[in-house]
Tab-separated table of C-alpha atoms in Angstrom:
chain	number	residue	atom	x	y	z
A	1	MET	CA	0.000	0.000	0.000
A	2	LEU	CA	1.368	3.399	-1.005
A	3	ARG	CA	2.117	5.643	1.953
A	4	LEU	CA	1.852	9.394	1.473
A	5	MET	CA	3.396	12.425	3.145
A	6	LYS	CA	2.980	16.173	2.896
A	7	ALA	CA	5.620	18.006	0.875
A	8	ILE	CA	6.126	21.354	-0.829
A	9	VAL	CA	6.664	20.908	-4.547
A	10	CYS	CA	8.202	23.491	-6.875
A	11	SER	CA	6.239	22.929	-10.083
A	12	LYS	CA	8.279	25.334	-12.236
A	13	TYR	CA	10.705	28.252	-11.954
A	14	GLY	CA	9.111	31.491	-10.891
A	15	PRO	CA	7.763	33.551	-7.965
A	16	PRO	CA	6.889	32.058	-4.553
A	17	GLU	CA	3.430	31.094	-5.839
A	18	VAL	CA	4.928	28.200	-7.837
A	19	LEU	CA	5.392	26.365	-4.527
A	20	GLN	CA	2.532	23.998	-3.733
A	21	LEU	CA	1.790	22.019	-0.571
A	22	THR	CA	0.647	18.595	-1.700
A	23	GLU	CA	0.977	14.865	-0.985
A	24	VAL	CA	3.679	12.655	-2.445
A	25	ALA	CA	4.965	9.158	-1.807
A	26	LYS	CA	6.745	8.662	1.505
A	27	PRO	CA	10.327	7.481	0.904
A	28	THR	CA	11.782	4.184	2.093
A	29	PRO	CA	15.400	4.113	3.314
A	30	LYS	CA	17.995	2.136	1.400
A	31	ASP	CA	20.361	-0.202	3.249
A	32	ASN	CA	22.810	2.626	4.024
A	33	GLU	CA	20.192	5.304	4.765
A	34	VAL	CA	18.153	6.623	7.652
A	35	LEU	CA	14.564	7.841	7.373
A	36	VAL	CA	14.102	11.145	9.193
A	37	LYS	CA	10.784	12.510	10.432
A	38	VAL	CA	11.412	16.188	9.728
A	39	HIS	CA	10.415	18.623	12.487
A	40	ALA	CA	11.875	21.808	10.997
A	41	THR	CA	13.685	23.102	7.943
A	42	THR	CA	14.763	26.546	6.726
A	43	VAL	CA	13.983	28.887	3.881
A	44	HIS	CA	17.595	29.038	2.727
A	45	VAL	CA	18.562	31.745	0.257
A	46	GLY	CA	19.703	28.903	-2.002
A	47	ASP	CA	16.128	27.603	-2.099
A	48	THR	CA	14.758	30.986	-3.140
A	49	ARG	CA	17.389	31.497	-5.834
A	50	ILE	CA	16.765	28.094	-7.374
A	51	ARG	CA	12.989	28.542	-7.203
A	52	ALA	CA	13.354	31.833	-9.091
A	53	PHE	CA	16.298	30.569	-11.176
A	54	LYS	CA	18.501	33.471	-10.135
A	55	VAL	CA	21.908	32.424	-11.442
A	56	PRO	CA	24.830	34.366	-12.954
A	57	ARG	CA	24.360	34.929	-16.664
A	58	ALA	CA	27.734	33.338	-17.409
A	59	GLY	CA	26.627	30.078	-15.822
A	60	TRP	CA	23.056	30.070	-17.158
A	61	LEU	CA	23.341	27.053	-19.475
A	62	PHE	CA	25.242	24.892	-16.992
A	63	ALA	CA	22.710	25.773	-14.273
A	64	ARG	CA	19.802	24.770	-16.527
A	65	LEU	CA	21.450	21.442	-17.284
A	66	PHE	CA	22.339	20.806	-13.638
A	67	LEU	CA	19.155	22.061	-11.945
A	68	GLY	CA	16.561	21.299	-14.632
A	69	LEU	CA	15.566	22.868	-17.947
A	70	THR	CA	12.035	24.175	-17.307
A	71	LYS	CA	11.623	23.333	-13.623
A	72	PRO	CA	13.822	22.081	-10.784
A	73	ARG	CA	14.860	18.505	-11.421
A	74	LYS	CA	14.458	17.937	-7.684
A	75	ALA	CA	10.987	19.334	-7.144
A	76	ILE	CA	11.115	19.286	-3.337
A	77	LEU	CA	13.516	22.020	-2.211
A	78	GLY	CA	14.983	22.501	1.278
A	79	MET	CA	18.693	22.370	2.175
A	80	GLU	CA	18.691	22.022	5.975
A	81	LEU	CA	16.634	19.978	8.400
A	82	ALA	CA	16.287	18.751	11.952
A	83	GLY	CA	14.186	15.823	13.076
A	84	VAL	CA	14.077	12.321	14.510
A	85	ILE	CA	15.209	9.109	12.858
A	86	GLU	CA	12.178	6.904	12.336
A	87	ALA	CA	13.838	3.940	10.599
A	88	VAL	CA	17.307	2.786	9.563
A	89	GLY	CA	18.576	0.628	6.718
A	90	LYS	CA	20.005	-2.778	7.560
A	91	ASN	CA	23.635	-1.667	7.059
A	92	VAL	CA	23.423	1.509	9.173
A	93	THR	CA	25.686	1.514	12.240
A	94	LEU	CA	26.190	5.195	13.108
A	95	PHE	CA	22.581	5.984	14.067
A	96	THR	CA	19.578	4.257	15.571
A	97	GLU	CA	15.847	4.785	15.620
A	98	ASP	CA	14.678	7.762	17.714
A	99	ASP	CA	18.007	9.601	17.401
A	100	PRO	CA	17.391	13.381	17.150
A	101	ILE	CA	19.556	14.739	14.321
A	102	PHE	CA	20.288	17.868	12.312
A	103	SER	CA	21.645	17.903	8.795
A	104	PHE	CA	22.801	19.917	5.808
A	105	VAL	CA	21.192	18.333	2.760
A	106	GLY	CA	22.589	20.901	0.344
A	107	PHE	CA	21.894	20.323	-3.332
A	108	GLY	CA	20.413	16.950	-2.461
A	109	PHE	CA	17.368	19.023	-1.429
A	110	GLY	CA	14.174	17.376	-0.184
A	111	ALA	CA	13.882	18.958	3.279
A	112	TYR	CA	10.529	20.631	2.476
A	113	ALA	CA	8.722	17.425	3.407
A	114	GLU	CA	7.522	15.419	6.369
A	115	TYR	CA	10.140	12.720	5.714
A	116	LYS	CA	13.577	12.618	4.134
A	117	CYS	CA	16.032	9.754	3.579
A	118	LEU	CA	19.692	10.538	4.239
A	119	PRO	CA	22.845	8.418	3.819
A	120	GLU	CA	24.322	7.667	7.226
A	121	ASP	CA	27.676	9.101	6.103
A	122	GLY	CA	26.058	12.339	4.914
A	123	VAL	CA	26.304	15.739	6.610
A	124	LEU	CA	24.278	14.843	9.694
A	125	ALA	CA	24.925	14.597	13.412
A	126	ILE	CA	23.084	14.189	16.691
A	127	LYS	CA	21.214	17.396	17.507
A	128	PRO	CA	22.728	19.637	20.213
A	129	THR	CA	21.106	18.832	23.543
A	130	ASN	CA	20.519	22.500	24.350
A	131	MET	CA	18.721	23.371	21.110
A	132	THR	CA	15.186	22.880	19.858
A	133	PHE	CA	14.637	21.358	16.429
A	134	GLU	CA	13.817	24.831	15.099
A	135	GLU	CA	17.097	26.220	16.399
A	136	ALA	CA	19.138	23.226	15.235
A	137	THR	CA	17.871	23.317	11.656
A	138	ALA	CA	19.227	26.868	11.345
A	139	VAL	CA	22.819	25.792	12.075
A	140	PRO	CA	24.247	23.559	9.314
A	141	GLY	CA	24.303	25.744	6.191
A	142	GLY	CA	25.356	29.094	7.623
A	143	GLY	CA	27.465	27.561	10.372
A	144	ILE	CA	29.535	25.292	8.141
A	145	THR	CA	30.027	28.035	5.537
A	146	ALA	CA	31.234	30.523	8.153
A	147	LEU	CA	33.534	27.916	9.691
A	148	SER	CA	35.017	27.095	6.285
A	149	LEU	CA	35.752	30.740	5.513
A	150	LEU	CA	37.370	31.499	8.862
A	151	ARG	CA	39.521	28.366	8.868
A	152	GLN	CA	40.951	29.426	5.519
A	153	ALA	CA	42.070	32.634	7.194
A	154	ASP	CA	43.941	30.679	9.904
A	155	ILE	CA	43.047	33.391	12.393
A	156	GLN	CA	45.518	34.045	15.194
A	157	THR	CA	44.573	35.474	18.579
A	158	GLY	CA	44.329	39.248	18.437
A	159	GLN	CA	43.961	39.577	14.675
A	160	SER	CA	41.335	41.998	13.420
A	161	VAL	CA	38.426	40.606	11.387
A	162	LEU	CA	35.724	42.564	9.543
A	163	ILE	CA	32.467	40.701	8.853
A	164	TYR	CA	30.482	42.421	6.079
A	165	GLY	CA	26.845	41.306	6.231
A	166	ALA	CA	27.117	40.380	9.899
A	167	SER	CA	23.366	40.053	10.457
A	168	GLY	CA	22.680	37.333	7.877
A	169	SER	CA	22.822	33.566	8.317
A	170	VAL	CA	26.535	33.199	7.495
A	171	GLY	CA	27.408	36.537	9.097
A	172	THR	CA	25.878	35.782	12.502
A	173	TYR	CA	27.913	32.583	12.717
A	174	ALA	CA	31.055	34.264	11.379
A	175	VAL	CA	30.925	36.883	14.153
A	176	GLN	CA	30.631	34.233	16.851
A	177	LEU	CA	33.229	31.868	15.384
A	178	ALA	CA	35.768	34.657	14.855
A	179	LYS	CA	35.444	35.440	18.569
A	180	VAL	CA	35.899	31.754	19.426
A	181	PHE	CA	39.141	31.833	17.402
A	182	GLY	CA	40.379	34.847	19.379
A	183	ALA	CA	39.891	37.653	16.867
A	184	THR	CA	38.879	41.249	17.455
A	185	VAL	CA	35.661	41.447	15.444
A	186	THR	CA	33.992	44.337	13.658
A	187	GLY	CA	30.588	43.636	12.196
A	188	VAL	CA	28.983	45.614	9.377
A	189	CYS	CA	25.191	45.642	9.039
A	190	SER	CA	22.180	47.951	8.745
A	191	THR	CA	21.071	50.315	11.495
A	192	THR	CA	18.253	48.065	12.706
A	193	ASN	CA	20.598	45.110	13.325
A	194	ILE	CA	23.408	46.828	15.215
A	195	GLU	CA	22.326	45.738	18.706
A	196	MET	CA	21.721	42.156	17.575
A	197	VAL	CA	25.204	41.870	16.058
A	198	ARG	CA	26.731	43.428	19.157
A	199	SER	CA	24.917	40.855	21.312
A	200	LEU	CA	26.683	38.074	19.365
A	201	GLY	CA	30.043	39.325	20.632
A	202	ALA	CA	31.206	41.812	18.017
A	203	ASP	CA	33.692	44.263	19.549
A	204	LYS	CA	32.511	46.991	17.198
A	205	VAL	CA	29.528	47.306	14.868
A	206	LEU	CA	29.347	49.672	11.897
A	207	ASP	CA	26.336	50.788	9.867
A	208	TYR	CA	27.186	50.337	6.181
A	209	THR	CA	25.054	53.383	5.278
A	210	HIS	CA	26.753	55.621	7.832
A	211	GLN	CA	29.695	57.941	7.330
A	212	GLU	CA	31.652	56.134	10.050
A	213	PHE	CA	31.942	53.105	7.758
A	214	THR	CA	32.077	54.730	4.341
A	215	GLN	CA	34.928	57.022	5.382
A	216	SER	CA	36.738	54.703	7.779
A	217	THR	CA	40.503	54.387	7.340
A	218	GLU	CA	40.925	51.491	9.779
A	219	THR	CA	42.328	48.325	8.195
A	220	TYR	CA	41.837	44.635	8.967
A	221	ASP	CA	43.821	41.398	8.806
A	222	VAL	CA	40.833	39.498	7.428
A	223	ILE	CA	37.658	40.628	5.668
A	224	VAL	CA	34.768	38.169	5.337
A	225	ASP	CA	32.127	39.214	2.821
A	226	ALA	CA	29.239	37.107	4.111
A	227	VAL	CA	26.703	38.379	1.557
A	228	ASP	CA	28.783	38.813	-1.633
A	229	LYS	CA	27.889	42.508	-1.738
A	230	MET	CA	30.912	44.391	-0.430
A	231	PRO	CA	31.969	47.170	-2.833
A	232	SER	CA	35.430	46.431	-4.200
A	233	GLU	CA	36.672	49.947	-3.494
A	234	ARG	CA	35.798	49.590	0.200
A	235	ARG	CA	37.507	46.213	0.419
A	236	LYS	CA	40.730	47.538	-1.081
A	237	LYS	CA	40.839	50.452	1.371
A	238	LEU	CA	40.010	48.370	4.451
A	239	LEU	CA	42.237	45.317	3.908
A	240	GLN	CA	45.740	45.432	5.358
A	241	LYS	CA	48.686	44.710	3.092
A	242	GLY	CA	49.037	40.934	3.022
A	243	GLY	CA	45.554	40.522	4.511
A	244	GLN	CA	42.927	38.053	3.316
A	245	TYR	CA	39.576	38.757	1.673
A	246	LEU	CA	37.114	35.857	1.786
A	247	ASN	CA	33.864	35.835	-0.158
A	248	VAL	CA	30.877	33.652	0.769
A	249	ILE	CA	30.365	32.641	-2.876
A	250	LYS	CA	33.858	32.542	-4.310
A	251	SER	CA	35.819	31.274	-1.292
A	252	SER	CA	33.515	28.593	0.123
A	253	LYS	CA	34.678	24.985	-0.202
A	254	ARG	CA	32.047	22.315	-0.791
A	255	SER	CA	34.408	19.755	0.727
A	256	ASP	CA	33.996	21.497	4.089
A	257	SER	CA	30.355	20.410	4.201
A	258	ASN	CA	31.060	17.273	6.184
A	259	PRO	CA	29.852	15.636	9.396
A	260	GLU	CA	33.090	16.433	11.250
A	261	ASN	CA	32.514	20.172	10.895
A	262	LEU	CA	28.866	19.766	11.884
A	263	ARG	CA	29.924	17.888	15.021
A	264	PHE	CA	32.437	20.646	15.795
A	265	LEU	CA	29.626	23.211	15.668
A	266	LYS	CA	27.524	20.955	17.907
A	267	THR	CA	30.300	20.966	20.501
A	268	LEU	CA	30.517	24.765	20.469
A	269	ILE	CA	26.744	25.013	20.837
A	270	GLU	CA	26.706	22.684	23.827
A	271	GLU	CA	29.559	24.715	25.342
A	272	GLU	CA	27.289	27.775	24.900
A	273	LYS	CA	29.759	29.477	22.552
A	274	LEU	CA	27.430	29.512	19.558
A	275	ILE	CA	23.730	30.253	19.087
A	276	ALA	CA	21.332	30.314	16.151
A	277	VAL	CA	19.654	33.584	15.235
A	278	ILE	CA	16.094	33.057	14.019
A	279	ASP	CA	14.276	35.972	12.436
A	280	LYS	CA	10.893	34.423	11.703
A	281	ARG	CA	9.117	31.077	11.901
A	282	PHE	CA	6.462	29.983	9.419
A	283	PRO	CA	4.294	26.855	9.374
A	284	MET	CA	4.660	24.629	6.337
A	285	LYS	CA	1.355	25.835	4.892
A	286	ASP	CA	2.705	29.405	4.711
A	287	ILE	CA	5.627	28.540	2.448
A	288	VAL	CA	4.677	31.185	-0.141
A	289	GLU	CA	4.692	33.931	2.477
A	290	ALA	CA	8.009	32.638	3.840
A	291	HIS	CA	9.663	32.794	0.415
A	292	ARG	CA	8.270	36.257	-0.171
A	293	TYR	CA	9.870	37.394	3.064
A	294	VAL	CA	13.292	35.964	2.224
A	295	ASP	CA	13.080	37.392	-1.305
A	296	LYS	CA	13.085	40.886	0.240
A	297	GLY	CA	16.727	40.332	1.183
A	298	HIS	CA	16.590	41.706	4.717
A	299	LYS	CA	16.272	38.629	6.925
A	300	LYS	CA	18.197	38.538	10.201
A	301	GLY	CA	19.955	35.241	10.607
A	302	ASN	CA	17.593	32.483	9.554
A	303	VAL	CA	13.979	31.873	8.575
A	304	VAL	CA	12.586	28.583	9.849
A	305	LEU	CA	9.787	26.444	8.453
A	306	THR	CA	8.044	24.179	10.964
A	307	VAL	CA	6.873	20.798	9.677
A	308	PRO	CA	3.831	19.011	11.186
């Protein structure tokens, strides 16, 4: 007998309205997979860009071939999730039924559903004990990306780090991780997010629209552009000679999306050195509204989607 589950399907490329809550077949785990009952996922900026097919013009053809010609090849989007393992394949040894986990699915997608099968050696780990499922689902994508960028910088205690876009998903983790690594951190964000970024541990917070930032002559050992929007002329003026500029798009390494890095973040969370910033929560039925909100480009940290 066919078992069904609720899922959000992207029927074609376009505005948020192309997303439809419907019923599809519930997956069955393979021998090396676990079946996760999803409790929460996120509206990742990657989901919104693929839904709208917002890709660089130079890579348009490759993106069409990779993602799908007229609609996403993988119709159920969703790149992060947290939930409970309901069943395991016969060869699985790392996890058991009822384990609470969180995971970065990435371009495997499929988190916009009640259930998702994951390989046991994928980017998943036991959920931090001091986080809810909603908080935990907001960690993997932004957390791993920020960790990857900062490790490339090989930050030494006392170095100065500028985080541009400090209030976004990657930026909020970059601020906290840079402090963990011993840096003096300056965050750059909009006026409304200054206090939030300061609360994450930033030593100094600058408003990118304010004269204090646009005319600053201070320089930094490392600049992390967490939103791929930093004007090149500002970067050149603010980076010390021999300093490093790291860009969330151009400098990220896919190989760093691994379970070891996710477990490292889990340890920091349980040591109360890292938190998730959640801007808004939407129920699964309000997926269109959630995508509309993220499309505006002003979310603080993460937007979470709760799954029944």
